Amino acid sequence: MGHGVKSGMNISPLGYLVKDWLKKLTQSQHRNKTNRGSRNNMGDNSDHKSSNQSSRVQEKPERQYLFPSQVMETFSEKGKEHLDTNMPSQFILSLKAGSFMTFGALFSVLLAIGIDAKGITYLLQGLGFTAGYLMVFVSGSVLFTEVNVLLPTSYLQKSYWKKNKYVKFWVVAYIGNIVGALFVALLVISSNSMTPEFTKEIETLLSHKMKFAENGWIGWFQVVVSGILANWLIGMAAFLTTAARDMVGKILGTALPVILFVAGNFQHSAANMGYFSLGLFTSDKYVWHEYVLQNLIPASIGNIIGGAIFISLLFSYAFRKEMRSS
């Protein structure tokens, strides 16, 4: 009977209000859950889309070389770093570069032994000397002819010129290259590893290098012009090697100009330091002052002109706007 009375009881107006409020609250909570779920799904979809977009961006291959203006900026920075290096370190790095030149000369002679075809001989000699230049470029050693490119570029980007510092560094690099080249040549000859065929091949090369002396003063100026061409090419080797971002690119960037300058018999003072150092210990055809006065001095003058004007000055002027904006 109590149950019947309870079930038959009327609900008060307050009860209806409470019941209606609870119903609306439940519906509101349900809608909120639904909206949150849809937003989460949209967020997941957008995250998925953005991840796909980022993956597509990452899949785009990177540029495999530097722009010319970036190369010239790198030259300027390297020149400044060399100037800021203390003199003992500069001299050690110059010794290393000179030694690498003799190694390159040695390799070029060894590869050409027994080859009669001139074209193949020039190709092999160029490839051999590529090893020496590549060791210089990658190791950060100080080569006089590369300095002719780096220092003028650094100077052109500054409003002042630290004259004494530049000249001192030039002298240190030149002397260090000669001493390093002589040291390696002495070690090679002392090892008694070379054959008579090597001596014959080095004498042939020395004759090509010193043939300008037969023309007197005209020959001296011909060496200057030849030196301009030589360091123009070696400057481009440094340019291409700096522009490349991987080792294969650096090897190719070094090899092509070097092969051309060797095949053209252009006079590069740093390379000739290697050849002449070997010649001093293996041949009596020429004496040291003939190498210096008739080849190294005019070749060095031409190398300075070729590197400073035809690489540093012209490229710095051509890309001056890009370099200033960056």
CSV table of C-alpha atoms in Angstrom, one decimal:
chain,number,residue,atom,x,y,z
A,1,MET,CA,0.0,0.0,0.0
A,2,GLY,CA,2.9,2.3,0.8
A,3,HIS,CA,4.4,1.7,-2.7
A,4,GLY,CA,1.1,2.5,-4.3
A,5,VAL,CA,0.8,5.7,-2.4
A,6,LYS,CA,4.4,6.6,-3.3
A,7,SER,CA,3.9,5.9,-7.0
A,8,GLY,CA,0.8,7.9,-7.1
A,9,MET,CA,2.3,10.9,-5.4
A,10,ASN,CA,2.3,14.1,-7.5
A,11,ILE,CA,5.7,15.8,-8.3
A,12,SER,CA,5.9,19.4,-7.1
A,13,PRO,CA,6.7,22.2,-9.5
A,14,LEU,CA,10.1,22.5,-7.8
A,15,GLY,CA,10.8,18.9,-8.7
A,16,TYR,CA,9.9,19.5,-12.4
A,17,LEU,CA,12.4,22.4,-12.5
A,18,VAL,CA,15.1,20.3,-10.9
A,19,LYS,CA,14.4,17.5,-13.4
A,20,ASP,CA,14.4,19.8,-16.4
A,21,TRP,CA,17.7,21.4,-15.3
A,22,LEU,CA,19.4,18.1,-14.9
A,23,LYS,CA,18.2,17.0,-18.3
A,24,LYS,CA,19.6,20.2,-20.0
A,25,LEU,CA,22.9,19.8,-18.1
A,26,THR,CA,23.3,16.3,-19.4
A,27,GLN,CA,22.6,17.3,-23.0
A,28,SER,CA,25.0,20.2,-22.7
A,29,GLN,CA,27.8,17.9,-21.4
A,30,HIS,CA,27.1,15.5,-24.3
A,31,ARG,CA,27.4,18.3,-26.9
A,32,ASN,CA,30.6,19.5,-25.3
A,33,LYS,CA,32.1,16.0,-25.6
A,34,THR,CA,31.0,15.8,-29.2
A,35,ASN,CA,32.6,19.1,-30.1
A,36,ARG,CA,35.8,18.3,-28.4
A,37,GLY,CA,36.1,15.0,-30.2
A,38,SER,CA,35.5,16.7,-33.6
A,39,ARG,CA,38.1,19.4,-32.8
A,40,ASN,CA,40.6,16.7,-31.8
A,41,ASN,CA,39.9,14.9,-35.1
A,42,MET,CA,40.4,18.2,-37.0
A,43,GLY,CA,43.6,18.8,-35.1
A,44,ASP,CA,44.9,15.4,-35.9
A,45,ASN,CA,44.1,15.9,-39.6
A,46,SER,CA,45.8,19.3,-39.6
A,47,ASP,CA,48.8,17.9,-37.8
A,48,HIS,CA,49.0,15.1,-40.3
A,49,LYS,CA,48.7,17.6,-43.2
A,50,SER,CA,51.4,19.8,-41.8
A,51,SER,CA,53.7,16.8,-41.2
A,52,ASN,CA,53.1,15.8,-44.8
A,53,GLN,CA,54.0,19.3,-46.0
A,54,SER,CA,57.1,19.4,-43.8
A,55,SER,CA,58.2,16.0,-45.1
A,56,ARG,CA,57.7,17.3,-48.7
A,57,VAL,CA,59.8,20.3,-47.8
A,58,GLN,CA,62.5,18.1,-46.3
A,59,GLU,CA,62.5,15.9,-49.3
A,60,LYS,CA,63.6,18.8,-51.5
A,61,PRO,CA,67.3,18.4,-52.2
A,62,GLU,CA,69.7,21.0,-50.9
A,63,ARG,CA,71.7,23.2,-53.2
A,64,GLN,CA,75.1,21.5,-53.8
A,65,TYR,CA,77.2,24.6,-54.2
A,66,LEU,CA,77.6,28.2,-52.8
A,67,PHE,CA,76.6,31.3,-54.8
A,68,PRO,CA,79.6,33.3,-56.2
A,69,SER,CA,78.9,36.1,-53.7
A,70,GLN,CA,79.0,33.6,-50.8
A,71,VAL,CA,82.3,32.3,-52.1
A,72,MET,CA,83.8,35.8,-52.2
A,73,GLU,CA,82.6,36.3,-48.6
A,74,THR,CA,84.2,33.1,-47.6
A,75,PHE,CA,87.5,34.3,-49.2
A,76,SER,CA,87.3,37.5,-47.3
A,77,GLU,CA,86.7,35.7,-44.0
A,78,LYS,CA,89.6,33.2,-44.7
A,79,GLY,CA,91.9,36.1,-45.5
A,80,LYS,CA,91.1,37.8,-42.2
A,81,GLU,CA,91.5,34.5,-40.3
A,82,HIS,CA,95.0,34.1,-41.9
A,83,LEU,CA,96.0,37.6,-40.9
A,84,ASP,CA,94.8,37.2,-37.3
A,85,THR,CA,96.8,33.9,-37.0
A,86,ASN,CA,100.1,34.3,-35.1
A,87,MET,CA,103.3,34.2,-37.1
A,88,PRO,CA,104.6,30.8,-35.9
A,89,SER,CA,101.3,29.2,-37.0
A,90,GLN,CA,101.4,31.0,-40.3
A,91,PHE,CA,104.9,29.7,-41.0
A,92,ILE,CA,103.9,26.1,-40.0
A,93,LEU,CA,100.9,26.2,-42.3
A,94,SER,CA,103.1,27.7,-45.1
A,95,LEU,CA,105.6,24.8,-44.6
A,96,LYS,CA,102.8,22.4,-44.9
A,97,ALA,CA,101.6,24.0,-48.2
A,98,GLY,CA,105.1,24.0,-49.7
A,99,SER,CA,105.5,20.3,-48.8
A,100,PHE,CA,102.2,19.5,-50.4
A,101,MET,CA,103.4,21.2,-53.6
A,102,THR,CA,106.5,18.9,-53.7
A,103,PHE,CA,104.3,15.9,-53.2
A,104,GLY,CA,102.1,17.1,-56.0
A,105,ALA,CA,105.1,17.6,-58.3
A,106,LEU,CA,106.4,14.2,-57.3
A,107,PHE,CA,103.1,12.5,-58.1
A,108,SER,CA,102.8,14.3,-61.4
A,109,VAL,CA,106.2,13.1,-62.5
A,110,LEU,CA,105.7,9.5,-61.4
A,111,LEU,CA,102.4,9.3,-63.3
A,112,ALA,CA,104.0,10.5,-66.5
A,113,ILE,CA,106.9,8.1,-66.6
A,114,GLY,CA,106.9,6.0,-69.7
A,115,ILE,CA,104.0,7.8,-71.4
A,116,ASP,CA,104.7,8.9,-74.9
A,117,ALA,CA,101.4,10.5,-75.9
A,118,LYS,CA,101.5,14.2,-74.9
A,119,GLY,CA,97.8,14.5,-74.3
A,120,ILE,CA,97.8,11.6,-71.8
A,121,THR,CA,101.0,12.9,-70.2
A,122,TYR,CA,99.5,16.3,-69.6
A,123,LEU,CA,96.3,14.7,-68.2
A,124,LEU,CA,98.2,12.5,-65.8
A,125,GLN,CA,100.5,15.3,-64.7
A,126,GLY,CA,97.5,17.5,-64.0
A,127,LEU,CA,95.8,14.7,-62.0
A,128,GLY,CA,99.0,14.1,-60.0
A,129,PHE,CA,99.4,17.8,-59.1
A,130,THR,CA,95.7,17.9,-58.2
A,131,ALA,CA,96.6,15.8,-55.1
A,132,GLY,CA,98.9,18.6,-53.9
A,133,TYR,CA,96.5,21.4,-54.4
A,134,LEU,CA,93.6,19.4,-52.8
A,135,MET,CA,95.7,18.8,-49.7
A,136,VAL,CA,96.3,22.5,-49.4
A,137,PHE,CA,92.7,23.6,-50.0
A,138,VAL,CA,91.1,21.1,-47.6
A,139,SER,CA,93.7,21.3,-44.8
A,140,GLY,CA,93.7,25.1,-44.6
A,141,SER,CA,97.4,25.3,-45.3
A,142,VAL,CA,98.8,28.7,-46.4
A,143,LEU,CA,99.9,28.7,-50.1
A,144,PHE,CA,101.5,32.0,-51.5
A,145,THR,CA,99.4,31.9,-54.7
A,146,GLU,CA,96.2,31.3,-52.8
A,147,VAL,CA,97.0,34.2,-50.5
A,148,ASN,CA,97.1,36.3,-53.6
A,149,VAL,CA,93.4,35.6,-53.9
A,150,LEU,CA,92.3,35.7,-50.2
A,151,LEU,CA,94.1,38.8,-49.0
A,152,PRO,CA,93.0,41.2,-51.8
A,153,THR,CA,89.5,40.0,-51.3
A,154,SER,CA,89.7,40.7,-47.6
A,155,TYR,CA,91.2,44.1,-48.3
A,156,LEU,CA,88.5,45.0,-50.8
A,157,GLN,CA,85.8,44.4,-48.1
A,158,LYS,CA,87.5,46.7,-45.6
A,159,SER,CA,87.7,50.5,-45.3
A,160,TYR,CA,91.4,50.2,-44.2
A,161,TRP,CA,94.5,48.3,-45.1
A,162,LYS,CA,96.8,46.9,-42.5
A,163,LYS,CA,99.8,47.3,-44.7
A,164,ASN,CA,102.5,45.8,-42.5
A,165,LYS,CA,100.4,42.9,-41.6
A,166,TYR,CA,99.6,42.0,-45.2
A,167,VAL,CA,103.2,42.3,-46.4
A,168,LYS,CA,104.5,40.3,-43.5
A,169,PHE,CA,102.1,37.5,-44.1
A,170,TRP,CA,102.9,37.5,-47.8
A,171,VAL,CA,106.6,37.1,-47.0
A,172,VAL,CA,106.0,34.4,-44.4
A,173,ALA,CA,103.9,32.4,-46.8
A,174,TYR,CA,106.5,32.7,-49.6
A,175,ILE,CA,109.5,31.7,-47.5
A,176,GLY,CA,107.5,28.9,-45.7
A,177,ASN,CA,106.4,27.4,-49.1
A,178,ILE,CA,110.0,27.3,-50.3
A,179,VAL,CA,111.4,25.7,-47.1
A,180,GLY,CA,108.6,23.2,-47.0
A,181,ALA,CA,109.1,22.2,-50.7
A,182,LEU,CA,112.9,21.8,-50.2
A,183,PHE,CA,112.4,19.8,-47.0
A,184,VAL,CA,110.1,17.2,-48.7
A,185,ALA,CA,112.4,17.0,-51.8
A,186,LEU,CA,115.4,16.3,-49.5
A,187,LEU,CA,113.4,13.6,-47.8
A,188,VAL,CA,112.4,12.0,-51.1
A,189,ILE,CA,115.9,12.0,-52.5
A,190,SER,CA,117.4,10.7,-49.2
A,191,SER,CA,115.0,7.8,-49.2
A,192,ASN,CA,116.6,6.6,-52.5
A,193,SER,CA,113.1,5.5,-53.7
A,194,MET,CA,113.3,7.2,-57.1
A,195,THR,CA,114.4,5.4,-60.3
A,196,PRO,CA,116.6,6.7,-63.1
A,197,GLU,CA,113.4,7.1,-65.2
A,198,PHE,CA,112.2,9.6,-62.6
A,199,THR,CA,115.4,11.7,-63.1
A,200,LYS,CA,114.9,11.7,-66.8
A,201,GLU,CA,111.2,12.7,-66.5
A,202,ILE,CA,112.0,15.6,-64.1
A,203,GLU,CA,114.7,16.9,-66.4
A,204,THR,CA,112.2,17.0,-69.3
A,205,LEU,CA,109.7,18.9,-67.1
A,206,LEU,CA,112.4,21.4,-65.9
A,207,SER,CA,113.3,22.1,-69.6
A,208,HIS,CA,109.7,23.0,-70.3
A,209,LYS,CA,109.6,25.3,-67.3
A,210,MET,CA,112.9,27.0,-68.1
A,211,LYS,CA,112.6,27.4,-71.8
A,212,PHE,CA,111.6,31.0,-71.5
A,213,ALA,CA,115.2,31.9,-70.4
A,214,GLU,CA,116.3,31.3,-74.0
A,215,ASN,CA,114.4,34.5,-75.0
A,216,GLY,CA,116.3,36.8,-72.6
A,217,TRP,CA,114.2,39.7,-71.2
A,218,ILE,CA,111.3,39.0,-73.5
A,219,GLY,CA,111.2,35.5,-72.0
A,220,TRP,CA,111.2,37.1,-68.5
A,221,PHE,CA,108.0,39.0,-69.3
A,222,GLN,CA,106.5,35.9,-71.0
A,223,VAL,CA,106.9,34.2,-67.7
A,224,VAL,CA,105.0,37.1,-66.0
A,225,VAL,CA,102.1,36.7,-68.5
A,226,SER,CA,102.2,32.9,-68.1
A,227,GLY,CA,102.0,33.4,-64.3
A,228,ILE,CA,98.9,35.6,-64.7
A,229,LEU,CA,97.2,32.8,-66.5
A,230,ALA,CA,98.4,30.2,-64.1
A,231,ASN,CA,97.0,31.8,-60.9
A,232,TRP,CA,93.9,32.9,-62.7
A,233,LEU,CA,93.2,29.2,-63.1
A,234,ILE,CA,94.4,28.2,-59.7
A,235,GLY,CA,92.3,31.0,-58.3
A,236,MET,CA,89.3,29.4,-60.0
A,237,ALA,CA,90.3,26.1,-58.5
A,238,ALA,CA,90.1,27.7,-55.1
A,239,PHE,CA,86.8,29.3,-56.1
A,240,LEU,CA,85.2,26.0,-57.3
A,241,THR,CA,86.6,24.1,-54.3
A,242,THR,CA,85.1,26.6,-51.9
A,243,ALA,CA,81.8,26.6,-53.7
A,244,ALA,CA,81.5,22.8,-53.5
A,245,ARG,CA,79.8,21.3,-50.5
A,246,ASP,CA,81.0,17.8,-50.7
A,247,MET,CA,84.3,16.1,-51.3
A,248,VAL,CA,83.6,14.9,-54.8
A,249,GLY,CA,82.7,18.4,-55.8
A,250,LYS,CA,85.9,19.7,-54.2
A,251,ILE,CA,88.0,17.1,-56.1
A,252,LEU,CA,86.5,18.0,-59.5
A,253,GLY,CA,86.6,21.7,-58.8
A,254,THR,CA,90.3,21.4,-58.1
A,255,ALA,CA,91.2,18.9,-60.8
A,256,LEU,CA,89.8,20.7,-63.9
A,257,PRO,CA,91.7,24.0,-63.6
A,258,VAL,CA,94.9,22.3,-62.5
A,259,ILE,CA,94.9,19.9,-65.4
A,260,LEU,CA,94.5,22.9,-67.7
A,261,PHE,CA,97.3,24.9,-66.2
A,262,VAL,CA,99.7,22.0,-66.3
A,263,ALA,CA,98.8,21.1,-69.9
A,264,GLY,CA,99.3,24.8,-70.9
A,265,ASN,CA,102.7,24.9,-69.2
A,266,PHE,CA,101.6,28.1,-67.4
A,267,GLN,CA,104.1,29.2,-64.7
A,268,HIS,CA,102.8,28.8,-61.2
A,269,SER,CA,105.4,29.8,-58.6
A,270,ALA,CA,104.1,27.4,-55.9
A,271,ALA,CA,104.0,24.5,-58.2
A,272,ASN,CA,107.4,25.3,-59.6
A,273,MET,CA,108.8,25.4,-56.1
A,274,GLY,CA,108.0,21.7,-55.9
A,275,TYR,CA,109.5,20.9,-59.3
A,276,PHE,CA,112.6,23.0,-58.8
A,277,SER,CA,113.2,21.5,-55.3
A,278,LEU,CA,113.3,18.0,-56.8
A,279,GLY,CA,115.5,19.3,-59.7
A,280,LEU,CA,118.1,20.7,-57.3
A,281,PHE,CA,118.8,17.3,-55.9
A,282,THR,CA,118.4,15.2,-59.1
A,283,SER,CA,119.8,17.3,-61.9
A,284,ASP,CA,122.7,19.6,-62.5
A,285,LYS,CA,121.3,21.2,-65.6
A,286,TYR,CA,120.3,24.4,-63.8
A,287,VAL,CA,121.5,26.1,-60.6
A,288,TRP,CA,119.3,27.6,-57.9
A,289,HIS,CA,119.7,31.3,-58.9
A,290,GLU,CA,118.5,30.5,-62.4
A,291,TYR,CA,115.3,29.0,-61.0
A,292,VAL,CA,114.8,32.0,-58.8
A,293,LEU,CA,115.7,34.9,-61.2
A,294,GLN,CA,114.5,33.5,-64.5
A,295,ASN,CA,111.3,31.8,-63.3
A,296,LEU,CA,110.1,32.2,-59.7
A,297,ILE,CA,110.3,36.0,-59.4
A,298,PRO,CA,108.5,36.8,-62.7
A,299,ALA,CA,106.0,33.9,-62.1
A,300,SER,CA,105.3,35.3,-58.6
A,301,ILE,CA,104.6,38.7,-60.1
A,302,GLY,CA,102.2,37.2,-62.6
A,303,ASN,CA,100.6,35.1,-59.9
A,304,ILE,CA,99.9,38.2,-57.8
A,305,ILE,CA,98.3,39.9,-60.8
A,306,GLY,CA,96.2,36.9,-61.8
A,307,GLY,CA,94.9,36.2,-58.3
A,308,ALA,CA,94.3,39.8,-57.1
A,309,ILE,CA,92.8,41.3,-60.3
A,310,PHE,CA,91.2,38.5,-62.3
A,311,ILE,CA,89.7,36.7,-59.3
A,312,SER,CA,89.5,39.0,-56.3
A,313,LEU,CA,88.9,42.4,-57.9
A,314,LEU,CA,86.6,41.4,-60.7
A,315,PHE,CA,84.4,39.0,-58.7
A,316,SER,CA,84.2,41.4,-55.8
A,317,TYR,CA,83.1,44.2,-58.1
A,318,ALA,CA,80.6,42.0,-60.0
A,319,PHE,CA,78.9,40.8,-56.8
A,320,ARG,CA,79.4,43.9,-54.7
A,321,LYS,CA,75.6,44.5,-54.2
A,322,GLU,CA,74.9,40.9,-53.1
A,323,MET,CA,77.9,41.0,-50.7
A,324,ARG,CA,76.9,44.4,-49.2
A,325,SER,CA,73.2,43.3,-48.7
A,326,SER,CA,74.2,40.1,-47.0
